[in-house]
mmCIF file of C-alpha atoms in Angstrom:
data_model
loop_
_atom_site.group_PDB
_atom_site.id
_atom_site.type_symbol
_atom_site.label_atom_id
_atom_site.label_comp_id
_atom_site.label_asym_id
_atom_site.label_seq_id
_atom_site.Cartn_x
_atom_site.Cartn_y
_atom_site.Cartn_z
ATOM 1 C CA MET Y 183 -12.341 -12.285 7.935
ATOM 2 C CA SER Y 184 -14.379 -9.166 8.674
ATOM 3 C CA ALA Y 185 -14.159 -6.012 6.570
ATOM 4 C CA HIS Y 186 -11.625 -3.362 7.486
ATOM 5 C CA PRO Y 187 -13.508 -0.627 9.401
ATOM 6 C CA LEU Y 188 -12.036 2.184 7.289
ATOM 7 C CA LEU Y 189 -11.433 0.639 3.863
ATOM 8 C CA GLY Y 190 -14.132 -2.029 3.718
ATOM 9 C CA SER Y 191 -11.617 -4.494 2.262
ATOM 10 C CA ARG Y 192 -10.722 -7.776 3.955
ATOM 11 C CA LEU Y 193 -7.032 -6.872 4.205
ATOM 12 C CA PRO Y 194 -5.376 -3.634 5.436
ATOM 13 C CA ILE Y 195 -3.417 -3.353 2.168
ATOM 14 C CA ILE Y 196 -3.892 -0.518 -0.331
ATOM 15 C CA GLN Y 197 -2.218 -0.910 -3.716
ATOM 16 C CA ALA Y 198 -0.741 2.518 -4.366
ATOM 17 C CA PRO Y 199 -2.166 4.246 -7.437
ATOM 18 C CA MET Y 200 0.715 4.507 -9.926
ATOM 19 C CA ALA Y 201 -0.044 6.582 -13.034
ATOM 20 C CA GLY Y 202 1.694 5.405 -16.164
ATOM 21 C CA VAL Y 203 2.525 1.888 -14.976
ATOM 22 C CA GLN Y 204 -0.872 0.363 -14.211
ATOM 23 C CA ASP Y 205 -4.562 0.290 -14.963
ATOM 24 C CA SER Y 206 -7.567 -1.699 -13.740
ATOM 25 C CA LYS Y 207 -5.817 -5.072 -14.337
ATOM 26 C CA LEU Y 208 -3.535 -4.519 -11.357
ATOM 27 C CA ALA Y 209 -6.285 -3.036 -9.188
ATOM 28 C CA LEU Y 210 -8.628 -5.971 -9.883
ATOM 29 C CA ALA Y 211 -5.925 -8.522 -8.995
ATOM 30 C CA VAL Y 212 -5.333 -6.802 -5.628
ATOM 31 C CA CYS Y 213 -9.079 -6.669 -4.967
ATOM 32 C CA ARG Y 214 -9.291 -10.414 -5.657
ATOM 33 C CA ALA Y 215 -6.779 -10.981 -2.860
ATOM 34 C CA GLY Y 216 -8.869 -8.916 -0.438
ATOM 35 C CA GLY Y 217 -6.832 -5.718 -0.644
ATOM 36 C CA LEU Y 218 -7.921 -2.287 -1.881
ATOM 37 C CA GLY Y 219 -7.005 -1.950 -5.545
ATOM 38 C CA SER Y 220 -6.499 1.579 -6.868
ATOM 39 C CA ILE Y 221 -6.979 3.333 -10.212
ATOM 40 C CA PRO Y 222 -4.677 6.310 -10.937
ATOM 41 C CA ALA Y 223 -6.795 8.940 -12.704
ATOM 42 C CA ALA Y 224 -4.429 11.918 -12.983
ATOM 43 C CA MET Y 225 -3.251 11.055 -16.510
ATOM 44 C CA LEU Y 226 -6.566 9.729 -17.850
ATOM 45 C CA GLY Y 227 -8.829 11.715 -20.145
ATOM 46 C CA PRO Y 228 -12.607 11.609 -19.500
ATOM 47 C CA ASP Y 229 -13.275 8.663 -21.845
ATOM 48 C CA ALA Y 230 -10.417 6.566 -20.490
ATOM 49 C CA LEU Y 231 -11.447 7.297 -16.904
ATOM 50 C CA ALA Y 232 -15.071 6.396 -17.630
ATOM 51 C CA ALA Y 233 -13.942 3.071 -19.117
ATOM 52 C CA GLU Y 234 -11.755 2.249 -16.105
ATOM 53 C CA LEU Y 235 -14.557 3.136 -13.679
ATOM 54 C CA LYS Y 236 -16.960 0.884 -15.594
ATOM 55 C CA THR Y 237 -14.477 -2.001 -15.436
ATOM 56 C CA MET Y 238 -13.972 -1.590 -11.692
ATOM 57 C CA ARG Y 239 -17.676 -1.253 -10.978
ATOM 58 C CA GLU Y 240 -18.501 -4.405 -12.944
ATOM 59 C CA GLN Y 241 -15.558 -6.624 -12.028
ATOM 60 C CA ALA Y 242 -14.028 -5.612 -8.691
ATOM 61 C CA ALA Y 243 -14.343 -8.095 -5.849
ATOM 62 C CA GLY Y 244 -14.905 -5.808 -2.882
ATOM 63 C CA PRO Y 245 -14.198 -2.086 -2.519
ATOM 64 C CA TRP Y 246 -11.721 -0.112 -4.648
ATOM 65 C CA ASN Y 247 -10.075 3.295 -4.808
ATOM 66 C CA VAL Y 248 -9.707 6.016 -7.452
ATOM 67 C CA ASN Y 249 -6.864 8.522 -7.066
ATOM 68 C CA PHE Y 250 -6.691 12.119 -8.286
ATOM 69 C CA PHE Y 251 -4.211 14.982 -8.105
ATOM 70 C CA CYS Y 252 -5.204 18.336 -6.600
ATOM 71 C CA HIS Y 253 -2.496 20.605 -8.004
ATOM 72 C CA THR Y 254 -3.248 24.084 -9.295
ATOM 73 C CA PRO Y 255 -2.448 24.154 -13.025
ATOM 74 C CA PRO Y 256 0.437 26.574 -13.556
ATOM 75 C CA THR Y 257 0.574 29.590 -15.827
ATOM 76 C CA ALA Y 258 2.859 28.864 -18.753
ATOM 77 C CA ASP Y 259 6.201 30.687 -18.530
ATOM 78 C CA ASP Y 260 7.632 31.080 -22.053
ATOM 79 C CA GLN Y 261 11.078 32.101 -20.814
ATOM 80 C CA ARG Y 262 11.379 29.089 -18.520
ATOM 81 C CA GLU Y 263 10.064 26.748 -21.210
ATOM 82 C CA ALA Y 264 12.635 28.109 -23.687
ATOM 83 C CA ALA Y 265 15.464 27.580 -21.182
ATOM 84 C CA TRP Y 266 14.270 24.021 -20.535
ATOM 85 C CA ARG Y 267 14.133 23.210 -24.221
ATOM 86 C CA GLN Y 268 17.609 24.652 -24.661
ATOM 87 C CA ALA Y 269 18.866 22.303 -21.918
ATOM 88 C CA LEU Y 270 17.215 19.366 -23.694
ATOM 89 C CA ALA Y 271 18.302 20.380 -27.209
ATOM 90 C CA PRO Y 272 21.517 18.271 -27.286
ATOM 91 C CA TYR Y 273 19.472 15.166 -26.439
ATOM 92 C CA TYR Y 274 16.992 15.928 -29.225
ATOM 93 C CA GLN Y 275 19.906 16.254 -31.634
ATOM 94 C CA GLU Y 276 21.461 13.022 -30.396
ATOM 95 C CA LEU Y 277 18.224 11.081 -30.887
ATOM 96 C CA GLY Y 278 17.418 12.741 -34.236
ATOM 97 C CA LEU Y 279 14.269 14.484 -33.003
ATOM 98 C CA ASP Y 280 12.880 17.887 -33.965
ATOM 99 C CA ILE Y 281 12.644 20.042 -30.851
ATOM 100 C CA ASP Y 282 10.254 22.432 -32.629
ATOM 101 C CA SER Y 283 7.656 19.700 -33.017
ATOM 102 C CA ILE Y 284 7.049 19.176 -29.290
ATOM 103 C CA PRO Y 285 3.282 19.026 -28.685
ATOM 104 C CA SER Y 286 1.771 21.326 -26.093
ATOM 105 C CA GLY Y 287 -0.295 20.067 -23.172
ATOM 106 C CA ALA Y 288 0.270 19.311 -19.541
ATOM 107 C CA GLY Y 289 -0.598 15.613 -19.351
ATOM 108 C CA ARG Y 290 -1.959 15.663 -15.801
ATOM 109 C CA ARG Y 291 -5.298 17.089 -14.737
ATOM 110 C CA PRO Y 292 -6.415 18.039 -11.255
ATOM 111 C CA PHE Y 293 -9.729 16.806 -9.845
ATOM 112 C CA ASP Y 294 -12.571 18.977 -11.153
ATOM 113 C CA ALA Y 295 -16.340 19.111 -11.655
ATOM 114 C CA GLN Y 296 -16.092 16.915 -14.757
ATOM 115 C CA ALA Y 297 -14.285 14.211 -12.810
ATOM 116 C CA LEU Y 298 -16.926 14.430 -10.080
ATOM 117 C CA GLU Y 299 -19.681 13.850 -12.650
ATOM 118 C CA LEU Y 300 -17.880 10.768 -13.983
ATOM 119 C CA LEU Y 301 -17.690 9.394 -10.430
ATOM 120 C CA ARG Y 302 -21.361 10.096 -9.720
ATOM 121 C CA GLU Y 303 -22.577 7.073 -11.655
ATOM 122 C CA CYS Y 304 -20.484 4.523 -9.759
ATOM 123 C CA LYS Y 305 -19.835 6.373 -6.459
ATOM 124 C CA PRO Y 306 -16.491 4.685 -5.670
ATOM 125 C CA PRO Y 307 -16.154 3.296 -2.136
ATOM 126 C CA VAL Y 308 -12.830 5.128 -1.666
ATOM 127 C CA VAL Y 309 -11.327 8.182 -3.385
ATOM 128 C CA SER Y 310 -7.777 9.306 -2.594
ATOM 129 C CA PHE Y 311 -5.980 12.554 -3.364
ATOM 130 C CA HIS Y 312 -2.403 13.734 -3.807
ATOM 131 C CA PHE Y 313 -1.328 17.358 -3.226
ATOM 132 C CA GLY Y 314 -4.094 18.250 -0.782
ATOM 133 C CA LEU Y 315 -7.846 18.076 -1.303
ATOM 134 C CA PRO Y 316 -10.241 19.372 -3.987
ATOM 135 C CA GLN Y 317 -12.451 22.460 -3.654
ATOM 136 C CA PRO Y 318 -14.837 22.199 -0.651
ATOM 137 C CA GLU Y 319 -18.013 21.986 -2.778
ATOM 138 C CA LEU Y 320 -16.545 19.083 -4.796
ATOM 139 C CA LEU Y 321 -15.347 17.332 -1.644
ATOM 140 C CA ASP Y 322 -18.714 17.784 0.106
ATOM 141 C CA GLU Y 323 -20.550 16.234 -2.841
ATOM 142 C CA LEU Y 324 -18.149 13.303 -2.903
ATOM 143 C CA LYS Y 325 -18.535 12.668 0.810
ATOM 144 C CA SER Y 326 -22.328 12.926 0.605
ATOM 145 C CA TRP Y 327 -22.294 9.604 -1.277
ATOM 146 C CA GLY Y 328 -20.647 7.866 1.665
ATOM 147 C CA THR Y 329 -17.297 7.727 -0.137
ATOM 148 C CA THR Y 330 -14.245 7.448 2.141
ATOM 149 C CA VAL Y 331 -11.733 10.210 1.364
ATOM 150 C CA LEU Y 332 -7.986 9.669 1.832
ATOM 151 C CA SER Y 333 -5.154 12.096 1.147
ATOM 152 C CA SER Y 334 -1.363 12.076 1.466
ATOM 153 C CA ALA Y 335 0.598 14.057 4.050
ATOM 154 C CA THR Y 336 4.386 14.324 4.128
ATOM 155 C CA THR Y 337 4.594 16.486 7.276
ATOM 156 C CA VAL Y 338 2.651 16.974 10.503
ATOM 157 C CA ASP Y 339 1.423 20.359 9.222
ATOM 158 C CA GLU Y 340 -0.040 18.733 6.121
ATOM 159 C CA ALA Y 341 -1.785 16.068 8.208
ATOM 160 C CA LEU Y 342 -3.323 18.709 10.456
ATOM 161 C CA TRP Y 343 -4.472 20.635 7.363
ATOM 162 C CA LEU Y 344 -6.080 17.510 5.887
ATOM 163 C CA GLU Y 345 -7.848 16.784 9.174
ATOM 164 C CA ALA Y 346 -9.192 20.358 9.290
ATOM 165 C CA HIS Y 347 -10.372 20.272 5.671
ATOM 166 C CA GLY Y 348 -12.403 17.061 5.560
ATOM 167 C CA ALA Y 349 -10.194 14.017 4.944
ATOM 168 C CA ASP Y 350 -11.443 10.786 6.537
ATOM 169 C CA ALA Y 351 -7.928 9.346 6.903
ATOM 170 C CA VAL Y 352 -4.376 10.436 6.181
ATOM 171 C CA ILE Y 353 -1.708 8.562 4.238
ATOM 172 C CA ALA Y 354 1.674 9.170 5.897
ATOM 173 C CA GLN Y 355 3.926 9.281 2.827
ATOM 174 C CA GLY Y 356 7.500 8.739 3.947
ATOM 175 C CA LEU Y 357 10.567 9.935 2.099
ATOM 176 C CA GLU Y 358 11.253 6.373 0.863
ATOM 177 C CA ALA Y 359 8.125 6.251 -1.299
ATOM 178 C CA GLY Y 360 8.445 5.985 -5.058
ATOM 179 C CA GLY Y 361 6.784 8.417 -7.442
ATOM 180 C CA HIS Y 362 5.568 11.917 -6.682
ATOM 181 C CA ARG Y 363 5.884 13.415 -3.231
ATOM 182 C CA GLY Y 364 2.442 14.373 -1.942
ATOM 183 C CA MET Y 365 3.822 17.609 -0.434
ATOM 184 C CA PHE Y 366 1.465 20.549 -0.840
ATOM 185 C CA LEU Y 367 2.132 23.093 1.940
ATOM 186 C CA THR Y 368 5.839 23.413 1.196
ATOM 187 C CA GLU Y 369 8.246 22.952 -1.697
ATOM 188 C CA ASP Y 370 11.193 22.428 0.665
ATOM 189 C CA VAL Y 371 12.356 18.819 0.283
ATOM 190 C CA THR Y 372 14.396 19.058 3.496
ATOM 191 C CA THR Y 373 11.063 18.873 5.406
ATOM 192 C CA GLN Y 374 10.537 15.317 4.125
ATOM 193 C CA VAL Y 375 11.117 12.490 6.615
ATOM 194 C CA SER Y 376 11.077 8.702 6.522
ATOM 195 C CA THR Y 377 7.923 6.650 6.962
ATOM 196 C CA PHE Y 378 8.760 5.279 10.385
ATOM 197 C CA ALA Y 379 9.685 8.760 11.661
ATOM 198 C CA LEU Y 380 6.579 10.408 10.157
ATOM 199 C CA LEU Y 381 4.017 7.724 11.047
ATOM 200 C CA PRO Y 382 4.167 7.945 14.881
ATOM 201 C CA GLN Y 383 4.221 11.744 14.680
ATOM 202 C CA LEU Y 384 0.980 11.760 12.691
ATOM 203 C CA VAL Y 385 -0.655 9.143 14.917
ATOM 204 C CA GLU Y 386 0.067 11.431 17.876
ATOM 205 C CA ALA Y 387 -0.858 14.713 16.155
ATOM 206 C CA ILE Y 388 -4.246 13.907 14.590
ATOM 207 C CA ARG Y 389 -7.409 12.050 15.533
ATOM 208 C CA LEU Y 390 -7.909 10.526 12.076
ATOM 209 C CA PRO Y 391 -6.752 7.027 11.128
ATOM 210 C CA VAL Y 392 -3.261 6.994 9.588
ATOM 211 C CA ILE Y 393 -2.086 4.781 6.720
ATOM 212 C CA ALA Y 394 1.645 4.138 6.223
ATOM 213 C CA ALA Y 395 3.213 4.525 2.759
ATOM 214 C CA GLY Y 396 6.831 4.336 1.668
ATOM 215 C CA GLY Y 397 9.367 1.529 2.018
ATOM 216 C CA VAL Y 398 6.840 -1.149 3.026
ATOM 217 C CA ALA Y 399 7.665 -4.117 0.824
ATOM 218 C CA ASP Y 400 7.022 -7.282 2.841
ATOM 219 C CA ALA Y 401 5.053 -8.779 5.724
ATOM 220 C CA ALA Y 402 7.596 -7.587 8.309
ATOM 221 C CA GLY Y 403 7.165 -4.014 7.075
ATOM 222 C CA VAL Y 404 3.390 -4.290 7.334
ATOM 223 C CA LEU Y 405 3.694 -5.529 10.928
ATOM 224 C CA ALA Y 406 6.148 -2.730 11.800
ATOM 225 C CA ALA Y 407 3.793 -0.081 10.401
ATOM 226 C CA LYS Y 408 0.866 -1.482 12.381
ATOM 227 C CA ALA Y 409 3.021 -1.579 15.537
ATOM 228 C CA LEU Y 410 3.615 2.160 15.094
ATOM 229 C CA GLY Y 411 -0.095 2.878 14.867
ATOM 230 C CA ALA Y 412 -0.974 2.537 11.170
ATOM 231 C CA VAL Y 413 -4.460 1.168 10.484
ATOM 232 C CA ALA Y 414 -3.328 0.036 7.014
ATOM 233 C CA VAL Y 415 -0.391 0.264 4.617
ATOM 234 C CA GLN Y 416 -0.155 1.530 1.054
ATOM 235 C CA VAL Y 417 2.282 -0.413 -1.138
ATOM 236 C CA GLY Y 418 3.401 0.623 -4.615
ATOM 237 C CA THR Y 419 6.911 -0.328 -5.703
ATOM 238 C CA ALA Y 420 6.541 -4.001 -4.732
ATOM 239 C CA TYR Y 421 3.792 -4.405 -7.370
ATOM 240 C CA LEU Y 422 5.820 -3.033 -10.305
ATOM 241 C CA LEU Y 423 7.104 -6.418 -11.527
ATOM 242 C CA CYS Y 424 3.713 -8.125 -11.328
ATOM 243 C CA PRO Y 425 2.434 -9.283 -14.737
ATOM 244 C CA GLU Y 426 -0.764 -7.254 -14.201
ATOM 245 C CA ALA Y 427 1.241 -3.997 -14.092
ATOM 246 C CA ASN Y 428 1.980 -2.091 -17.315
ATOM 247 C CA THR Y 429 5.565 -1.388 -16.244
ATOM 248 C CA SER Y 430 7.698 -0.936 -19.397
ATOM 249 C CA ALA Y 431 10.462 -3.354 -20.361
ATOM 250 C CA VAL Y 432 13.214 -0.824 -19.544
ATOM 251 C CA HIS Y 433 11.580 -0.043 -16.187
ATOM 252 C CA ARG Y 434 11.307 -3.758 -15.306
ATOM 253 C CA GLN Y 435 14.942 -4.256 -16.281
ATOM 254 C CA ALA Y 436 16.056 -1.336 -14.092
ATOM 255 C CA LEU Y 437 14.049 -2.615 -11.111
ATOM 256 C CA GLN Y 438 15.886 -5.955 -11.310
ATOM 257 C CA SER Y 439 19.345 -4.399 -11.655
ATOM 258 C CA GLU Y 440 21.871 -2.857 -9.275
ATOM 259 C CA ALA Y 441 20.636 0.553 -10.491
ATOM 260 C CA ALA Y 442 17.489 0.132 -8.366
ATOM 261 C CA LEU Y 443 19.581 0.498 -5.213
ATOM 262 C CA HIS Y 444 20.125 4.181 -6.061
ATOM 263 C CA THR Y 445 17.002 6.327 -6.243
ATOM 264 C CA ALA Y 446 16.638 10.092 -5.950
ATOM 265 C CA LEU Y 447 14.010 12.790 -5.666
ATOM 266 C CA THR Y 448 13.952 14.543 -9.016
ATOM 267 C CA ASN Y 449 11.835 17.180 -10.761
ATOM 268 C CA VAL Y 450 13.189 16.669 -14.280
ATOM 269 C CA PHE Y 451 10.295 14.473 -15.441
ATOM 270 C CA SER Y 452 7.346 16.569 -14.266
ATOM 271 C CA GLY Y 453 8.509 19.723 -12.484
ATOM 272 C CA ARG Y 454 7.714 18.334 -9.051
ATOM 273 C CA PRO Y 455 9.845 16.136 -6.735
ATOM 274 C CA ALA Y 456 9.300 12.430 -7.364
ATOM 275 C CA ARG Y 457 11.456 9.417 -6.468
ATOM 276 C CA GLY Y 458 12.877 7.282 -9.234
ATOM 277 C CA ILE Y 459 15.915 5.184 -10.147
ATOM 278 C CA VAL Y 460 18.846 7.423 -11.033
ATOM 279 C CA ASN Y 461 19.444 7.379 -14.793
ATOM 280 C CA ARG Y 462 21.288 9.518 -17.318
ATOM 281 C CA VAL Y 463 18.917 12.507 -17.456
ATOM 282 C CA ILE Y 464 18.708 12.689 -13.647
ATOM 283 C CA ARG Y 465 22.509 12.591 -13.398
ATOM 284 C CA GLU Y 466 23.093 15.168 -16.116
ATOM 285 C CA LEU Y 467 20.240 17.651 -15.505
ATOM 286 C CA GLY Y 468 19.191 17.041 -11.902
ATOM 287 C CA PRO Y 469 18.250 15.521 -9.674
ATOM 288 C CA ILE Y 470 16.548 18.886 -8.950
ATOM 289 C CA SER Y 471 16.824 21.348 -11.838
ATOM 290 C CA GLU Y 472 15.970 25.031 -11.540
ATOM 291 C CA LEU Y 473 15.282 25.016 -15.274
ATOM 292 C CA ALA Y 474 12.426 22.508 -15.115
ATOM 293 C CA PRO Y 475 9.057 24.224 -15.753
ATOM 294 C CA ALA Y 476 6.368 24.060 -13.067
ATOM 295 C CA PHE Y 477 4.446 20.811 -12.568
ATOM 296 C CA PRO Y 478 3.289 19.203 -14.772
ATOM 297 C CA LEU Y 479 4.714 21.204 -17.691
ATOM 298 C CA ALA Y 480 8.279 19.842 -17.469
ATOM 299 C CA GLY Y 481 7.088 16.480 -18.765
ATOM 300 C CA THR Y 482 5.946 17.728 -22.169
ATOM 301 C CA ALA Y 483 9.440 18.142 -23.623
ATOM 302 C CA ILE Y 484 10.872 15.024 -21.916
ATOM 303 C CA THR Y 485 8.222 12.645 -23.282
ATOM 304 C CA PRO Y 486 9.478 12.508 -26.929
ATOM 305 C CA LEU Y 487 13.002 11.765 -25.666
ATOM 306 C CA ARG Y 488 11.659 8.961 -23.518
ATOM 307 C CA GLY Y 489 9.777 7.421 -26.443
ATOM 308 C CA ALA Y 490 12.754 7.551 -28.799
ATOM 309 C CA ALA Y 491 15.189 6.146 -26.232
ATOM 310 C CA GLU Y 492 12.863 3.323 -25.155
ATOM 311 C CA LYS Y 493 12.563 2.223 -28.793
ATOM 312 C CA ARG Y 494 16.319 1.677 -28.609
ATOM 313 C CA GLY Y 495 15.973 -0.257 -25.348
ATOM 314 C CA SER Y 496 17.254 2.630 -23.229
ATOM 315 C CA GLY Y 497 15.722 4.066 -20.057
ATOM 316 C CA ASP Y 498 17.976 7.160 -20.118
ATOM 317 C CA PHE Y 499 14.991 9.538 -20.331
ATOM 318 C CA SER Y 500 12.309 7.429 -18.635
ATOM 319 C CA PRO Y 501 10.792 8.140 -15.221
ATOM 320 C CA LEU Y 502 11.819 4.854 -13.581
ATOM 321 C CA TRP Y 503 9.681 5.428 -10.493
ATOM 322 C CA ALA Y 504 10.682 3.295 -7.510
ATOM 323 C CA GLY Y 505 10.882 3.598 -3.761
ATOM 324 C CA GLN Y 506 14.046 3.064 -1.739
ATOM 325 C CA ASN Y 507 13.126 -0.517 -0.874
ATOM 326 C CA VAL Y 508 12.814 -2.710 -3.977
ATOM 327 C CA ARG Y 509 13.335 -5.966 -2.047
ATOM 328 C CA GLY Y 510 9.639 -6.783 -2.280
ATOM 329 C CA CYS Y 511 9.490 -6.505 -6.090
ATOM 330 C CA LYS Y 512 8.582 -9.940 -7.392
ATOM 331 C CA ALA Y 513 7.471 -11.114 -10.829
ATOM 332 C CA ILE Y 514 4.452 -12.919 -9.373
ATOM 333 C CA SER Y 515 0.744 -12.180 -9.613
ATOM 334 C CA ALA Y 516 -0.476 -9.154 -7.676
ATOM 335 C CA THR Y 517 -2.982 -11.407 -5.930
ATOM 336 C CA GLU Y 518 -0.169 -13.649 -4.661
ATOM 337 C CA LEU Y 519 1.972 -10.660 -3.685
ATOM 338 C CA THR Y 520 -0.887 -9.189 -1.639
ATOM 339 C CA HIS Y 521 -1.172 -12.473 0.271
ATOM 340 C CA LEU Y 522 2.621 -12.427 0.874
ATOM 341 C CA LEU Y 523 2.357 -8.939 2.367
ATOM 342 C CA MET Y 524 0.004 -10.410 4.949
ATOM 343 C CA GLY Y 525 2.474 -13.155 5.802
ATOM 344 C CA ALA Y 526 0.827 -15.937 3.811
ATOM 345 C CA HIS Y 527 3.210 -18.522 2.323
#
């Protein structure tokens, strides 16, 4: 089978980068199947990112992708932070935690000059972005290596912006997709539409290749996306039960339960809309809370609650990221799952 003209992989399947639930193990397994494995870099420090890049460079069969966020770090708002901590205080008391001992720090870094330098040594075949694109000088340097640049759009306006600012292809991220919305020109969640409504609009509106993401969980979904003009699909949720994923025990349990049929866009875990399985903290504080500090600051005070609850076997405070279609989630190797997405039996 010849290489995909855009991705360089044998198959038109991109494993969605999923920070917090995967590392190079999952990406390598997808690459072995002929898909494009992805490394999520937004939550990795420089040393951890360098180690993951080294692993991919040395072990990946075929091309691979590294994903970064492009958010603007917010200015801390003491008043908002205090109100958020007050809202969380009863949970801290319940779990026997000291709310005054919460560490500071945002937990997610945008793409910057330091990240570019780490990439320089291995020059990844593909780099993808969420929340827009990096500064022009960083993007120009990246593209000068021959790297293919992808970025997510959730509206036609965002796709047109990405086309005008140097993306090589656009990922049409439908409303069904799990994890963070890639929205960057608006904060209005009512602008968000489903994959199979968004995809043909983007195919018509821009000249760039379009990749479908959100709700694609099986071979029929892949075929449907291609019929609507997608050159490839990006699949995330379906890989969460694979043994190569680092999905936590409570997350795996939730994905295999009735709870997975009810997901919502929520900002309580990070400060930005992201789709996950509805759990206690989403029900009681969200799904969208005006108290949540700006992305990614909301996550700092939630993280200790998550850790304490998970030790008790509870996912009440965990970001149980999942898309609206969990049918494709299977506890089989990511290599096998990638073949299934292409209709292999």
